[in-house]
Amino acid sequence: MKYKKIRGLKRKVANIQNWVNGYLELNVEHLTEYQYEYTKVYVDPWDNLTLTNSQIPEPRGKAKKEIINGLEKIYDSWKIELEKLNEPYYLKIWLYEPRLSKSQVVCAIGEKIEYYQNLFEKADFKQNNSSFSNQLGSEFKWRSKVDEEPFWESELLWPIDQYERIEDSYSDRRLLKKLKEGNYKNQEIDSPNGYKDTIYFLPKGKIWVGEK
């Protein structure tokens, strides 16, 4: 796997602050209509999907610290607004480790609360000095979950002539072979076209689900 170099760190850190400022105010209208609201790390380049066989390295150093601090600032701001609703709510930080760029602040009300409470596979990871969760306020209580990336068998068997790069088709088939031969969690489903499909879940790390 090739990793793209990230240039212009100062500008990236400024973009992090722009993201935080843009999401400090909870969209109560959206929350009321759909019973959920969230923000991912909408910061270039970490929110970009690459179309090449390269990957954006996860935030490090000052960028990592600013993103983690930003998640807490958004959480604190949303909590103030949710308290004003005078009804039960779900508000958590989903802190992905090591895939920090996947992290989110998520809130829900009504029927969506139960959905989010049961979304992730439970785990028994122990916090240590290097855990990302230790970089947030001590008031947080954390539960560990499994970070799993889903892969649909049908998508990994996409017709070779429909790939832009034939190397990508070979890579997908190698991954499918690994998923089938490994002891990975999987689920058989009915696809929209009426055929059976299988989703494989590849562990990628931890998710620390935290609240104050």
XYZ file of C-alpha atoms in Angstrom:
212
model
C 0.000 0.000 0.000
C 1.382 3.391 -1.010
C 0.932 6.357 1.306
C 0.529 9.866 -0.071
C 2.696 12.593 1.383
C 0.829 15.365 3.189
C 2.176 18.828 2.513
C 1.325 22.214 4.025
C 0.809 21.173 7.653
C 0.117 24.745 8.828
C -2.716 25.080 6.339
C -4.095 21.683 7.349
C -4.141 22.720 11.024
C -6.005 25.899 10.049
C -8.522 23.737 8.165
C -9.074 21.725 11.340
C -10.091 24.868 13.210
C -12.424 25.823 10.356
C -14.075 22.392 10.625
C -14.510 22.759 14.392
C -15.972 26.255 14.096
C -18.321 25.097 11.366
C -19.821 22.328 13.517
C -19.903 23.896 16.980
C -23.568 24.772 16.523
C -25.822 21.722 16.644
C -28.246 21.495 13.724
C -31.350 21.094 15.899
C -33.650 21.246 12.874
C -31.977 18.222 11.276
C -31.877 16.420 14.617
C -35.596 16.989 15.210
C -36.567 15.797 11.731
C -34.291 12.750 11.444
C -33.586 12.033 15.141
C -29.811 12.038 14.639
C -26.944 14.363 13.805
C -23.205 13.807 13.470
C -19.973 15.257 12.216
C -17.017 13.370 10.831
C -13.539 14.840 10.518
C -14.374 16.977 7.500
C -10.816 18.153 6.962
C -8.824 17.906 3.729
C -7.041 15.603 2.913
C -8.417 13.119 5.457
C -12.014 13.342 4.244
C -11.049 12.584 0.624
C -11.659 9.225 -1.002
C -8.664 8.372 -3.163
C -9.219 6.666 -6.487
C -5.670 5.377 -6.675
C -3.954 2.554 -4.861
C -2.624 4.974 -2.282
C -3.741 5.911 1.192
C -3.687 9.120 3.206
C -1.567 8.661 6.358
C -3.430 9.280 9.607
C -2.991 12.656 11.365
C 0.070 12.923 13.571
C 1.653 15.463 15.883
C -0.108 18.838 16.030
C -2.799 17.820 13.515
C -3.697 14.776 15.609
C -3.875 16.857 18.791
C -6.024 19.548 17.141
C -8.502 16.998 15.768
C -8.907 15.290 19.137
C -9.362 18.650 20.876
C -11.857 19.638 18.191
C -13.979 16.556 18.784
C -14.237 17.467 22.457
C -15.142 21.102 21.706
C -17.949 20.009 19.381
C -19.143 17.450 21.941
C -19.272 20.075 24.714
C -21.147 22.556 22.514
C -23.715 19.983 21.395
C -24.254 18.825 24.962
C -25.354 22.318 26.008
C -27.932 22.405 23.206
C -29.187 18.863 23.875
C -29.797 19.653 27.535
C -32.190 22.403 26.445
C -34.432 19.844 24.712
C -35.472 18.330 28.056
C -35.673 14.799 26.643
C -33.416 11.700 26.630
C -30.577 11.835 24.141
C -27.524 9.942 22.926
C -24.301 11.929 22.634
C -20.950 10.239 22.152
C -17.539 10.701 20.646
C -16.544 7.758 18.475
C -12.768 7.906 18.719
C -11.152 5.558 16.204
C -7.671 4.206 16.960
C -5.486 4.176 14.919
C -7.869 5.403 12.171
C -8.337 8.788 13.845
C -9.673 10.401 10.662
C -12.776 8.170 10.899
C -13.724 9.635 14.294
C -17.103 11.316 14.806
C -19.307 13.177 17.248
C -22.778 11.603 17.119
C -26.058 12.462 18.796
C -29.570 11.032 18.596
C -33.017 11.321 20.129
C -36.171 9.224 20.113
C -36.068 5.805 18.465
C -32.578 6.387 17.064
C -31.049 6.214 20.547
C -31.382 2.433 20.747
C -30.013 2.024 17.215
C -26.774 3.818 18.059
C -26.427 2.140 21.443
C -26.265 -1.262 19.748
C -24.303 -0.345 16.645
C -20.812 -1.673 17.403
C -19.360 -5.037 18.364
C -18.312 -5.086 22.012
C -14.645 -5.512 22.877
C -12.420 -5.670 25.930
C -9.554 -3.394 24.959
C -7.664 -1.851 27.860
C -6.606 1.777 27.918
C -2.914 2.549 28.280
C -0.725 5.641 28.257
C -0.719 5.808 24.459
C -4.483 5.411 24.004
C -6.070 8.267 22.058
C -8.800 8.471 24.705
C -6.257 9.677 27.273
C -5.828 12.876 25.264
C -9.361 14.069 26.051
C -10.794 15.415 29.301
C -10.670 13.189 32.366
C -14.481 13.490 32.761
C -15.009 11.131 29.830
C -16.033 7.543 30.473
C -15.017 5.179 27.673
C -16.209 1.833 26.358
C -14.184 -0.112 23.829
C -15.623 -1.416 20.560
C -14.189 -3.117 17.483
C -13.422 -1.007 14.422
C -14.446 -3.228 11.513
C -14.461 -2.368 7.823
C -17.194 -4.114 5.808
C -16.511 -5.654 2.401
C -19.245 -6.972 0.109
C -18.250 -10.103 -1.814
C -20.129 -8.894 -4.911
C -18.087 -5.676 -4.977
C -14.799 -7.555 -4.672
C -15.882 -9.694 -7.644
C -16.697 -6.745 -9.887
C -16.158 -7.648 -13.589
C -12.503 -7.134 -14.466
C -13.279 -5.148 -17.608
C -15.082 -2.528 -15.521
C -11.987 -1.593 -13.496
C -9.951 1.428 -14.556
C -6.795 -0.414 -13.495
C -6.577 -4.176 -13.826
C -4.221 -4.233 -10.825
C -7.146 -3.110 -8.638
C -9.198 -6.131 -9.702
C -6.353 -8.447 -8.713
C -6.048 -6.643 -5.372
C -9.783 -7.059 -4.673
C -9.664 -10.771 -5.440
C -6.646 -11.281 -3.212
C -8.506 -9.520 -0.408
C -11.583 -11.709 -0.940
C -9.407 -14.837 -0.776
C -7.932 -13.583 2.508
C -11.403 -12.871 3.917
C -12.751 -16.276 2.926
C -9.780 -18.208 4.277
C -9.477 -16.217 7.493
C -11.649 -16.496 10.561
C -13.442 -13.202 9.963
C -16.977 -12.336 10.983
C -19.340 -12.442 8.036
C -23.027 -12.095 7.317
C -25.094 -13.449 4.425
C -27.662 -11.017 3.055
C -30.196 -10.737 0.244
C -28.981 -8.171 -2.264
C -31.401 -5.753 -4.017
C -31.113 -7.742 -7.264
C -32.394 -10.883 -5.541
C -29.083 -12.717 -5.248
C -27.354 -13.790 -2.056
C -24.385 -11.696 -1.005
C -21.914 -11.906 1.864
C -20.472 -9.085 3.943
C -17.076 -9.718 5.549
C -15.933 -7.585 8.479
C -12.191 -6.917 8.613
C -10.909 -5.671 12.011
C -8.995 -2.403 11.690
C -8.462 -1.413 15.314
C -10.423 0.043 18.193
C -13.263 2.473 18.679
C -13.406 4.282 22.005
C -17.018 5.356 22.586
C -17.010 8.108 25.177
C -19.343 10.452 27.031
C -19.109 12.883 29.922
